[in-house]
Coordinates of C-alpha atoms in Angstrom, one line a residue:
M13 CA 55.4 -101.8 -30.3
S14 CA 56.3 -99.0 -27.8
R15 CA 53.3 -96.7 -27.3
A16 CA 52.9 -93.3 -25.8
L17 CA 49.7 -91.5 -24.6
V18 CA 49.5 -87.8 -25.7
I19 CA 46.9 -85.7 -23.7
V20 CA 46.2 -82.5 -25.7
D21 CA 45.3 -79.3 -23.9
V22 CA 43.1 -80.5 -21.1
Q23 CA 43.1 -77.0 -19.6
N24 CA 40.6 -74.9 -17.7
D25 CA 40.1 -72.4 -20.5
F26 CA 38.8 -75.2 -22.8
C27 CA 36.5 -76.7 -20.4
E28 CA 33.1 -75.5 -19.2
G29 CA 33.6 -72.1 -17.4
G30 CA 36.7 -71.2 -19.5
S31 CA 37.1 -68.3 -21.9
L32 CA 37.1 -70.7 -24.9
A33 CA 35.1 -73.7 -23.3
V34 CA 34.2 -76.8 -25.3
A35 CA 31.1 -78.6 -24.1
G36 CA 32.0 -81.8 -22.5
G37 CA 35.6 -80.8 -21.8
A38 CA 35.5 -81.5 -18.2
E39 CA 33.7 -84.7 -18.8
V40 CA 36.7 -85.7 -21.2
A41 CA 39.3 -84.6 -18.5
G42 CA 37.7 -87.1 -16.0
R43 CA 37.5 -89.8 -18.6
I44 CA 41.2 -89.5 -19.4
S45 CA 42.1 -89.9 -15.8
E46 CA 39.7 -93.0 -15.6
H47 CA 41.6 -94.3 -18.8
I48 CA 45.0 -94.0 -17.5
R49 CA 43.9 -95.5 -14.0
V50 CA 42.7 -98.7 -16.1
H51 CA 45.1 -98.8 -19.0
G52 CA 48.3 -96.8 -17.6
D53 CA 50.5 -99.9 -17.7
D54 CA 49.9 -100.1 -21.7
Y55 CA 51.9 -97.2 -22.2
A56 CA 55.8 -96.7 -22.3
A57 CA 55.2 -92.8 -21.7
V58 CA 52.4 -90.4 -21.1
V59 CA 53.0 -86.9 -21.9
A60 CA 50.7 -83.9 -22.3
T61 CA 50.6 -80.7 -24.3
A62 CA 49.4 -77.3 -23.3
D63 CA 48.5 -73.9 -24.9
W64 CA 50.8 -71.4 -23.2
H65 CA 50.2 -67.9 -24.7
D66 CA 52.0 -64.7 -23.8
D67 CA 51.5 -62.5 -27.0
P68 CA 50.2 -64.7 -29.9
G69 CA 49.5 -61.8 -32.0
A70 CA 46.5 -62.2 -34.3
H71 CA 45.7 -65.4 -32.9
F72 CA 43.6 -63.5 -30.1
S73 CA 41.0 -61.1 -31.0
D74 CA 38.0 -59.1 -29.4
S75 CA 35.8 -60.1 -32.2
P76 CA 37.0 -63.5 -33.3
D77 CA 36.0 -65.5 -36.3
F78 CA 36.5 -68.9 -34.3
V79 CA 38.5 -70.2 -37.3
D80 CA 41.8 -68.2 -37.2
T81 CA 41.1 -65.8 -34.4
W82 CA 39.9 -66.8 -30.8
P83 CA 39.0 -65.1 -27.5
A84 CA 42.0 -64.7 -25.3
H85 CA 42.6 -68.0 -23.6
C86 CA 45.6 -69.8 -21.7
R87 CA 47.6 -67.0 -21.0
V88 CA 50.8 -67.7 -19.0
G89 CA 50.3 -67.4 -15.4
T90 CA 46.4 -67.5 -15.4
D91 CA 44.1 -70.1 -14.0
G92 CA 42.8 -70.7 -17.5
A93 CA 46.1 -72.1 -18.4
L94 CA 46.2 -74.7 -15.7
F95 CA 45.0 -78.3 -16.2
H96 CA 41.4 -79.0 -15.3
P97 CA 41.2 -80.5 -11.7
A98 CA 39.3 -83.7 -13.3
A99 CA 42.6 -84.4 -15.1
E100 CA 44.6 -84.4 -12.0
P101 CA 44.8 -88.1 -11.4
A102 CA 46.1 -88.5 -15.1
F103 CA 48.9 -86.1 -14.4
E104 CA 50.3 -88.1 -11.6
H105 CA 51.5 -90.5 -14.7
V106 CA 52.6 -87.4 -16.9
E107 CA 56.4 -87.4 -17.5
A108 CA 56.7 -84.1 -19.6
I109 CA 54.5 -81.3 -20.5
F110 CA 55.1 -79.7 -24.0
R111 CA 53.9 -76.1 -23.9
K112 CA 53.0 -74.3 -27.3
G113 CA 52.2 -70.8 -28.8
L114 CA 54.0 -68.4 -26.6
H115 CA 54.1 -66.0 -29.5
S116 CA 52.1 -67.9 -32.2
A117 CA 48.9 -69.7 -32.7
A118 CA 50.4 -73.2 -32.4
Y119 CA 47.7 -76.0 -32.6
S120 CA 49.8 -79.0 -32.6
G121 CA 51.4 -80.4 -29.8
F122 CA 54.5 -81.2 -31.9
E123 CA 55.2 -77.5 -32.0
G124 CA 55.5 -77.7 -28.2
V125 CA 58.7 -78.0 -26.4
T126 CA 59.6 -79.2 -22.8
V127 CA 62.8 -78.2 -21.0
E128 CA 65.4 -80.8 -20.0
A129 CA 68.7 -79.9 -18.6
D130 CA 68.2 -76.4 -19.8
K131 CA 67.6 -77.7 -23.4
R132 CA 64.2 -77.1 -25.2
V133 CA 63.2 -80.4 -26.4
P134 CA 60.4 -80.9 -29.1
L135 CA 57.8 -83.7 -28.7
A136 CA 58.9 -85.5 -31.7
E137 CA 62.6 -85.7 -30.5
W138 CA 61.5 -86.6 -27.0
L139 CA 59.4 -89.5 -28.2
R140 CA 62.2 -90.9 -30.4
D141 CA 64.5 -90.5 -27.7
R142 CA 62.4 -93.1 -25.9
A143 CA 62.0 -95.4 -28.8
I144 CA 58.2 -94.8 -29.0
E145 CA 56.6 -96.2 -32.4
A146 CA 53.1 -95.3 -31.7
V147 CA 50.8 -92.8 -30.0
D148 CA 47.4 -92.5 -28.8
V149 CA 46.0 -88.9 -28.8
V150 CA 43.2 -87.8 -26.7
G151 CA 42.1 -84.4 -25.5
I152 CA 40.5 -81.2 -26.4
A153 CA 39.3 -80.3 -29.1
T154 CA 38.9 -82.9 -31.5
D155 CA 38.5 -80.6 -34.5
H156 CA 41.5 -78.2 -33.7
C157 CA 44.4 -79.2 -31.5
V158 CA 43.8 -82.9 -31.3
R159 CA 43.5 -83.0 -35.0
A160 CA 46.5 -81.0 -35.7
T161 CA 48.6 -83.2 -33.1
A162 CA 47.5 -86.6 -34.6
L163 CA 48.1 -85.3 -38.3
D164 CA 51.7 -84.2 -37.2
A165 CA 52.2 -87.4 -35.2
A166 CA 51.3 -89.4 -38.4
E167 CA 53.6 -87.1 -40.5
E168 CA 56.3 -87.8 -38.0
G169 CA 56.2 -91.4 -38.6
F170 CA 54.4 -92.6 -35.6
E171 CA 51.5 -95.2 -35.8
T172 CA 48.9 -92.9 -34.5
T173 CA 45.3 -93.5 -33.1
V174 CA 42.9 -90.9 -31.8
L175 CA 40.8 -92.3 -28.9
L176 CA 37.6 -90.4 -29.7
D177 CA 35.8 -91.3 -26.6
L178 CA 38.5 -89.3 -24.9
T179 CA 38.1 -86.0 -27.0
A180 CA 35.6 -83.1 -27.1
G181 CA 34.9 -81.3 -30.2
V182 CA 33.7 -77.8 -30.7
A183 CA 31.0 -78.4 -33.2
A184 CA 29.5 -81.4 -35.2
E185 CA 30.5 -79.9 -38.7
T186 CA 34.1 -79.2 -38.0
T187 CA 34.5 -82.5 -36.2
E188 CA 33.4 -84.5 -39.0
R189 CA 35.6 -82.7 -41.4
A190 CA 38.6 -83.2 -38.9
L191 CA 37.7 -87.0 -38.7
A192 CA 37.6 -87.5 -42.5
E193 CA 41.0 -85.7 -42.7
L194 CA 42.5 -87.9 -40.1
A195 CA 41.4 -91.1 -41.6
A196 CA 42.7 -89.9 -45.1
H197 CA 46.0 -89.7 -43.4
D198 CA 45.9 -93.1 -42.0
V199 CA 45.2 -92.0 -38.5
V200 CA 43.1 -94.8 -36.7
L201 CA 40.0 -93.5 -35.3
S202 CA 38.5 -95.5 -32.2
G203 CA 35.1 -94.5 -30.6
T204 CA 33.0 -91.4 -30.7
P205 CA 33.9 -87.7 -29.8
V206 CA 31.9 -85.9 -27.3
V207 CA 30.2 -83.1 -29.2
R208 CA 27.4 -81.0 -27.6
A209 CA 28.0 -77.7 -29.4
G210 CA 25.9 -76.8 -32.7

């Protein structure tokens, strides 16, 4: 079965020191690089997703509820939107980056597009064009964008696995809810997410 690795939002703003930092984010970025060093040949393709916000409306708030509204993060053209340095070795293998959320919230990587020959190509189309049948999903955060990306992957008909050792969750409670939802949608869960926040 032809398998792809989908690296979700391993960006500076989601790692320690960022505006919406997830504890363990930098560690996960490094783990992903090591995973690709060891297992890169197992994948027919490696792609990444990225929050890429210009004016996402109510998604940003000065008094966020951390459910539907958040501090400003991953703004186009800022260092916070760049991929974390610990993930740089992994990105030597990334074939395409799917940016999402220019003018909206956009949690799932399947809302993102890459540009090929002046055409905006969605993630599901890109994977199907390469006869990908299964995906491993990794990145930040387990309970938000990893969750949404994995659910959409399963909905799109890909055999979907989340490699939890290569994810970081925002909080234990929301991570547990996300894992239960993923399991209920036949997403395979492997390992244990990094969760250090309460």
